[in-house]
């Protein structure tokens, strides 16, 4: 026998005000998602979006999977019909590129949605997080006071404000760990250094920015610091930082920087002072999030996301970034 709960008319569900997206927009988005609901099409789209040439030949895309040429052409036709791709025939080959009006949508898909969808995070205990945050507040206050006492050449209120802002920026995305206070201190010191930098003196600085600051921007900064050997200083940040650096990227950081330095790498939020302190800002999939500061050089690198790549793909991305870094350093150190 099945128990049935009887709901009186007074307790009946009453419709609430609907806030769903409109029918026309939903139909358009559903059509795009349907076209993308195939692993090979997603791989093709990511290959085109990150091709250094800004486009890919159908012969390049045929190498992504063991399928026939007609199958490749069919998948590309589906993507083109959604308006995501443009094509151009040159001789016997056809080249594909992301349609200008769809570049932001493709970037959001590949740089934000895809990494989040491909990662399974354990849900955090809300009650435990609240309790930890309450205990952390006093430690942050103590850290702010200690740094203000140490950095006597800076305005005390400024130091305290930067420490608190740094902590707030990190705790929004990071999992609460025993390392939160040391990370806050490192981030605050970095920001205070940026704020007081004399742009007319010292070595050039490069800021790498991607969405999550968990992969390619971390990798690029590490490669610059390794190859430049102090002649150029590189830092990294994210427009929407992840909770941690991707494990396979941390392995590469260990190879480049050593275990001790790699273990302390953490995703950092993008700040205005970091951009102002840089001589060059390199964006990777998030070019419209950085403020435009006079005197700062901006570059945008179409580089694959190691969070979604195979081990072989991660190595290819590393070599791609290293080649670009060498070219960048040549313009800053000659």
Short mmCIF file of C-alpha atoms in Angstrom, two decimals:
data_model
loop_
_atom_site.label_atom_id
_atom_site.label_comp_id
_atom_site.label_asym_id
_atom_site.label_seq_id
_atom_site.Cartn_x
_atom_site.Cartn_y
_atom_site.Cartn_z
CA UNK A 1 0.00 0.00 0.00
CA UNK A 2 1.32 3.44 -0.91
CA UNK A 3 0.92 6.35 1.49
CA UNK A 4 -0.51 9.44 -0.15
CA UNK A 5 -0.24 12.93 1.30
CA UNK A 6 -3.39 14.95 0.83
CA UNK A 7 -2.81 18.66 0.18
CA UNK A 8 -5.64 20.99 1.09
CA UNK A 9 -6.68 23.76 -1.26
CA UNK A 10 -5.12 26.28 1.11
CA UNK A 11 -1.73 24.58 0.78
CA UNK A 12 -1.93 24.00 -2.96
CA UNK A 13 0.97 25.21 -5.09
CA UNK A 14 0.36 28.64 -6.54
CA UNK A 15 2.25 29.73 -9.67
CA UNK A 16 4.94 32.32 -9.06
CA UNK A 17 6.14 35.01 -11.40
CA UNK A 18 8.13 33.37 -14.21
CA UNK A 19 11.67 34.58 -14.85
CA UNK A 20 12.61 32.11 -17.60
CA UNK A 21 14.31 33.33 -20.75
CA UNK A 22 12.02 34.18 -23.64
CA UNK A 23 10.78 31.58 -26.10
CA UNK A 24 12.64 33.06 -29.06
CA UNK A 25 15.95 33.24 -27.18
CA UNK A 26 15.47 29.72 -25.82
CA UNK A 27 14.83 28.40 -29.33
CA UNK A 28 18.00 30.04 -30.65
CA UNK A 29 20.16 28.80 -27.78
CA UNK A 30 18.68 25.29 -27.97
CA UNK A 31 19.54 25.14 -31.66
CA UNK A 32 23.15 26.10 -30.95
CA UNK A 33 23.44 23.60 -28.09
CA UNK A 34 21.93 20.85 -30.24
CA UNK A 35 24.53 21.54 -32.92
CA UNK A 36 27.28 21.36 -30.29
CA UNK A 37 25.98 18.16 -28.69
CA UNK A 38 28.64 16.01 -30.32
CA UNK A 39 32.16 15.43 -28.95
CA UNK A 40 33.85 15.74 -32.34
CA UNK A 41 32.09 19.01 -33.12
CA UNK A 42 33.21 20.44 -29.79
CA UNK A 43 36.78 19.38 -30.51
CA UNK A 44 36.61 20.93 -33.96
CA UNK A 45 35.28 24.18 -32.54
CA UNK A 46 38.03 24.33 -29.91
CA UNK A 47 40.70 23.53 -32.51
CA UNK A 48 39.52 26.36 -34.75
CA UNK A 49 39.18 28.81 -31.84
CA UNK A 50 42.73 28.19 -30.62
CA UNK A 51 44.50 27.88 -33.97
CA UNK A 52 47.31 30.51 -34.02
CA UNK A 53 46.39 31.32 -37.62
CA UNK A 54 42.86 32.27 -36.61
CA UNK A 55 41.46 29.57 -38.87
CA UNK A 56 41.79 25.85 -39.58
CA UNK A 57 41.86 23.88 -42.80
CA UNK A 58 39.49 20.95 -43.15
CA UNK A 59 42.60 18.80 -43.56
CA UNK A 60 43.73 19.83 -40.03
CA UNK A 61 40.34 18.98 -38.54
CA UNK A 62 40.28 15.57 -40.21
CA UNK A 63 43.23 14.60 -38.00
CA UNK A 64 41.15 14.94 -34.82
CA UNK A 65 39.41 11.59 -35.24
CA UNK A 66 39.48 8.47 -37.39
CA UNK A 67 36.48 9.40 -39.52
CA UNK A 68 35.93 9.89 -43.23
CA UNK A 69 36.24 13.23 -45.01
CA UNK A 70 32.47 13.38 -45.70
CA UNK A 71 31.81 12.94 -41.96
CA UNK A 72 34.15 15.82 -41.13
CA UNK A 73 32.44 17.99 -43.74
CA UNK A 74 29.01 17.11 -42.32
CA UNK A 75 29.99 18.18 -38.80
CA UNK A 76 31.46 21.44 -40.07
CA UNK A 77 28.33 22.10 -42.12
CA UNK A 78 26.17 21.71 -38.99
CA UNK A 79 28.35 24.20 -37.08
CA UNK A 80 28.30 26.60 -40.01
CA UNK A 81 24.51 26.47 -40.27
CA UNK A 82 24.22 27.69 -36.66
CA UNK A 83 26.21 30.78 -37.65
CA UNK A 84 29.21 29.87 -35.49
CA UNK A 85 31.62 29.29 -38.37
CA UNK A 86 32.52 31.00 -41.61
CA UNK A 87 34.22 29.14 -44.45
CA UNK A 88 36.38 30.08 -47.41
CA UNK A 89 37.52 27.84 -50.24
CA UNK A 90 41.11 28.23 -51.41
CA UNK A 91 41.96 25.93 -54.24
CA UNK A 92 41.02 22.40 -53.26
CA UNK A 93 40.78 23.10 -49.51
CA UNK A 94 38.21 24.84 -47.33
CA UNK A 95 39.23 26.93 -44.30
CA UNK A 96 37.00 27.59 -41.30
CA UNK A 97 37.09 30.36 -38.69
CA UNK A 98 34.86 31.55 -35.86
CA UNK A 99 32.25 34.04 -37.06
CA UNK A 100 33.03 37.52 -35.63
CA UNK A 101 29.62 37.81 -33.98
CA UNK A 102 30.02 34.45 -32.23
CA UNK A 103 33.53 34.84 -30.80
CA UNK A 104 32.35 35.86 -27.33
CA UNK A 105 29.84 33.00 -27.20
CA UNK A 106 32.48 30.46 -28.24
CA UNK A 107 34.97 31.89 -25.73
CA UNK A 108 32.38 31.64 -22.94
CA UNK A 109 31.64 28.03 -23.91
CA UNK A 110 35.26 26.88 -24.11
CA UNK A 111 36.82 29.01 -21.38
CA UNK A 112 34.11 29.04 -18.71
CA UNK A 113 31.33 26.50 -19.24
CA UNK A 114 33.41 23.59 -20.56
CA UNK A 115 36.03 23.53 -17.75
CA UNK A 116 33.28 23.85 -15.13
CA UNK A 117 31.22 21.07 -16.72
CA UNK A 118 34.24 18.78 -17.06
CA UNK A 119 35.22 19.18 -13.40
CA UNK A 120 33.40 17.42 -10.58
CA UNK A 121 33.81 19.26 -7.29
CA UNK A 122 32.62 17.81 -4.03
CA UNK A 123 29.89 20.03 -2.55
CA UNK A 124 31.21 22.09 0.32
CA UNK A 125 29.61 21.85 3.76
CA UNK A 126 27.90 25.23 4.07
CA UNK A 127 27.71 25.17 7.86
CA UNK A 128 31.39 24.25 8.13
CA UNK A 129 32.32 27.03 5.71
CA UNK A 130 30.38 29.63 7.70
CA UNK A 131 32.06 28.51 10.92
CA UNK A 132 35.49 28.61 9.28
CA UNK A 133 34.86 32.09 7.87
CA UNK A 134 33.92 33.38 11.31
CA UNK A 135 37.17 32.04 12.75
CA UNK A 136 39.17 33.39 9.80
CA UNK A 137 38.05 36.99 10.23
CA UNK A 138 40.12 37.57 13.36
CA UNK A 139 43.19 36.09 11.67
CA UNK A 140 42.74 38.39 8.66
CA UNK A 141 42.48 41.39 10.99
CA UNK A 142 45.67 40.34 12.75
CA UNK A 143 47.48 39.87 9.42
CA UNK A 144 46.37 43.33 8.26
CA UNK A 145 47.63 44.94 11.46
CA UNK A 146 50.97 43.11 11.24
CA UNK A 147 51.56 44.16 7.62
CA UNK A 148 50.58 47.74 8.41
CA UNK A 149 53.11 47.76 11.28
CA UNK A 150 55.80 46.33 8.98
CA UNK A 151 55.21 48.53 5.93
CA UNK A 152 55.63 51.88 7.62
CA UNK A 153 56.30 53.66 4.33
CA UNK A 154 52.73 53.04 3.17
CA UNK A 155 49.47 54.50 4.41
CA UNK A 156 48.23 52.28 7.22
CA UNK A 157 44.59 52.38 6.16
CA UNK A 158 45.59 51.48 2.59
CA UNK A 159 47.52 48.40 3.74
CA UNK A 160 44.64 47.20 5.92
CA UNK A 161 42.14 47.74 3.09
CA UNK A 162 44.30 45.86 0.57
CA UNK A 163 44.70 42.90 2.93
CA UNK A 164 40.95 42.67 3.46
CA UNK A 165 40.20 43.09 -0.27
CA UNK A 166 42.77 40.42 -1.12
CA UNK A 167 41.23 37.98 1.34
CA UNK A 168 37.71 38.69 0.05
CA UNK A 169 38.83 38.20 -3.55
CA UNK A 170 40.43 34.85 -2.79
CA UNK A 171 37.77 33.43 -0.50
CA UNK A 172 35.00 33.94 -3.08
CA UNK A 173 36.31 31.09 -5.19
CA UNK A 174 38.92 29.22 -3.16
CA UNK A 175 38.15 26.34 -0.86
CA UNK A 176 38.87 27.25 2.73
CA UNK A 177 42.14 25.65 3.74
CA UNK A 178 44.85 26.09 6.29
CA UNK A 179 46.77 28.00 3.61
CA UNK A 180 44.24 30.82 3.19
CA UNK A 181 46.08 33.29 5.45
CA UNK A 182 49.52 32.72 3.84
CA UNK A 183 47.89 33.03 0.41
CA UNK A 184 46.19 36.25 1.47
CA UNK A 185 49.52 37.63 2.66
CA UNK A 186 51.25 36.76 -0.63
CA UNK A 187 48.46 38.26 -2.70
CA UNK A 188 48.30 41.43 -0.57
CA UNK A 189 52.07 41.95 -0.76
CA UNK A 190 51.94 41.50 -4.53
CA UNK A 191 49.14 44.06 -4.83
CA UNK A 192 50.95 46.57 -2.63
CA UNK A 193 54.07 46.14 -4.76
CA UNK A 194 51.96 46.77 -7.86
CA UNK A 195 50.41 49.90 -6.36
CA UNK A 196 53.79 51.42 -5.54
CA UNK A 197 55.63 50.43 -8.71
CA UNK A 198 57.59 53.16 -10.50
CA UNK A 199 56.93 52.36 -14.17
CA UNK A 200 59.98 54.38 -15.27
CA UNK A 201 62.36 52.11 -13.35
CA UNK A 202 62.95 48.40 -12.90
CA UNK A 203 62.56 45.44 -15.24
CA UNK A 204 59.54 45.01 -17.55
CA UNK A 205 56.46 43.25 -16.19
CA UNK A 206 54.01 41.01 -18.00
CA UNK A 207 50.54 40.08 -16.76
CA UNK A 208 48.87 36.96 -18.17
CA UNK A 209 45.09 36.80 -17.84
CA UNK A 210 42.71 33.93 -18.59
CA UNK A 211 39.29 33.06 -17.19
CA UNK A 212 40.16 30.73 -14.33
CA UNK A 213 43.87 31.44 -13.74
CA UNK A 214 44.19 27.70 -13.24
CA UNK A 215 45.94 26.69 -16.44
CA UNK A 216 47.47 28.56 -19.36
CA UNK A 217 48.02 31.93 -17.63
CA UNK A 218 49.80 30.18 -14.74
CA UNK A 219 51.86 28.20 -17.24
CA UNK A 220 52.78 31.26 -19.31
CA UNK A 221 53.91 33.25 -16.25
CA UNK A 222 56.05 30.35 -15.03
CA UNK A 223 57.71 29.97 -18.45
CA UNK A 224 58.48 33.70 -18.63
CA UNK A 225 60.04 33.71 -15.17
CA UNK A 226 62.11 30.64 -16.06
CA UNK A 227 63.37 31.89 -19.43
CA UNK A 228 63.80 35.55 -18.49
CA UNK A 229 65.86 34.77 -15.38
CA UNK A 230 64.93 38.04 -13.70
CA UNK A 231 65.13 40.27 -16.80
CA UNK A 232 61.31 40.26 -17.00
CA UNK A 233 58.82 39.58 -14.21
CA UNK A 234 55.56 37.79 -15.02
CA UNK A 235 52.37 37.41 -13.03
CA UNK A 236 48.98 35.91 -13.75
CA UNK A 237 45.32 36.45 -12.85
CA UNK A 238 41.84 35.28 -13.76
CA UNK A 239 38.59 37.06 -14.56
CA UNK A 240 36.70 34.29 -12.71
CA UNK A 241 39.30 32.38 -10.68
CA UNK A 242 38.92 28.66 -10.09
CA UNK A 243 39.22 27.09 -6.66
CA UNK A 244 42.61 25.56 -7.48
CA UNK A 245 45.22 25.10 -10.21
CA UNK A 246 44.48 22.19 -12.55
CA UNK A 247 46.40 19.09 -11.35
CA UNK A 248 48.15 18.41 -14.67
CA UNK A 249 49.15 22.07 -14.94
CA UNK A 250 50.59 21.95 -11.43
CA UNK A 251 52.69 18.99 -12.58
CA UNK A 252 54.09 21.12 -15.39
CA UNK A 253 54.71 23.98 -12.97
CA UNK A 254 56.70 21.56 -10.82
CA UNK A 255 58.89 20.73 -13.84
CA UNK A 256 59.40 24.42 -14.63
CA UNK A 257 59.65 26.07 -11.21
CA UNK A 258 60.39 23.25 -8.80
CA UNK A 259 58.08 21.57 -6.33
CA UNK A 260 58.19 24.23 -3.62
CA UNK A 261 57.23 27.10 -5.92
CA UNK A 262 54.62 25.05 -7.80
CA UNK A 263 52.88 24.00 -4.58
CA UNK A 264 52.29 27.65 -3.68
CA UNK A 265 50.64 28.56 -7.01
CA UNK A 266 47.02 29.63 -6.60
CA UNK A 267 44.32 31.23 -8.78
CA UNK A 268 44.12 35.00 -8.22
CA UNK A 269 41.41 37.48 -9.21
CA UNK A 270 42.22 40.16 -11.75
CA UNK A 271 42.75 43.57 -10.15
CA UNK A 272 43.03 47.05 -11.62
CA UNK A 273 46.37 47.62 -9.89
CA UNK A 274 47.85 44.49 -11.50
CA UNK A 275 46.94 45.81 -14.95
CA UNK A 276 48.31 49.28 -14.17
CA UNK A 277 51.61 47.81 -12.96
CA UNK A 278 52.14 45.79 -16.15
CA UNK A 279 54.03 46.85 -19.25
CA UNK A 280 52.35 44.11 -21.29
CA UNK A 281 49.00 42.40 -20.64
CA UNK A 282 48.43 39.12 -22.47
CA UNK A 283 44.86 37.82 -22.49
CA UNK A 284 43.92 34.24 -23.27
CA UNK A 285 40.23 33.98 -24.02
CA UNK A 286 39.07 36.98 -21.98
CA UNK A 287 40.27 40.01 -23.89
CA UNK A 288 37.29 42.21 -23.00
CA UNK A 289 37.68 42.02 -19.20
CA UNK A 290 40.86 44.08 -18.80
CA UNK A 291 40.68 47.85 -18.35
CA UNK A 292 42.50 49.74 -21.09
CA UNK A 293 45.33 51.69 -19.45
CA UNK A 294 47.40 54.21 -21.47
CA UNK A 295 50.99 53.03 -21.87
CA UNK A 296 50.16 49.34 -21.40
CA UNK A 297 50.62 47.04 -24.39
CA UNK A 298 47.88 44.46 -24.96
CA UNK A 299 48.11 41.15 -26.78
CA UNK A 300 45.58 38.35 -27.14
CA UNK A 301 46.86 34.79 -27.55
CA UNK A 302 44.58 32.09 -28.95
CA UNK A 303 45.87 29.20 -26.86
CA UNK A 304 44.12 25.94 -25.99
CA UNK A 305 42.92 25.31 -22.46
CA UNK A 306 44.98 22.59 -20.73
CA UNK A 307 42.02 21.89 -18.43
CA UNK A 308 40.26 20.18 -21.34
CA UNK A 309 43.25 18.72 -23.16
CA UNK A 310 44.67 15.21 -23.28
CA UNK A 311 48.18 14.66 -21.87
CA UNK A 312 49.54 15.04 -25.40
CA UNK A 313 47.45 18.16 -25.85
CA UNK A 314 48.78 19.68 -22.63
CA UNK A 315 52.35 19.21 -23.86
CA UNK A 316 51.44 20.78 -27.20
CA UNK A 317 49.90 23.76 -25.40
CA UNK A 318 53.03 24.12 -23.28
CA UNK A 319 55.25 24.21 -26.38
CA UNK A 320 52.89 26.66 -28.10
CA UNK A 321 53.03 29.00 -25.10
CA UNK A 322 56.81 28.67 -24.83
CA UNK A 323 57.24 29.67 -28.47
CA UNK A 324 55.05 32.72 -27.97
CA UNK A 325 56.89 33.62 -24.75
CA UNK A 326 60.26 33.55 -26.51
CA UNK A 327 58.92 35.95 -29.11
CA UNK A 328 57.53 38.24 -26.41
CA UNK A 329 60.77 38.25 -24.44
CA UNK A 330 62.70 39.22 -27.56
CA UNK A 331 60.67 42.44 -27.71
CA UNK A 332 61.22 43.25 -24.04
CA UNK A 333 64.88 42.42 -23.46
CA UNK A 334 66.65 43.61 -26.64
#
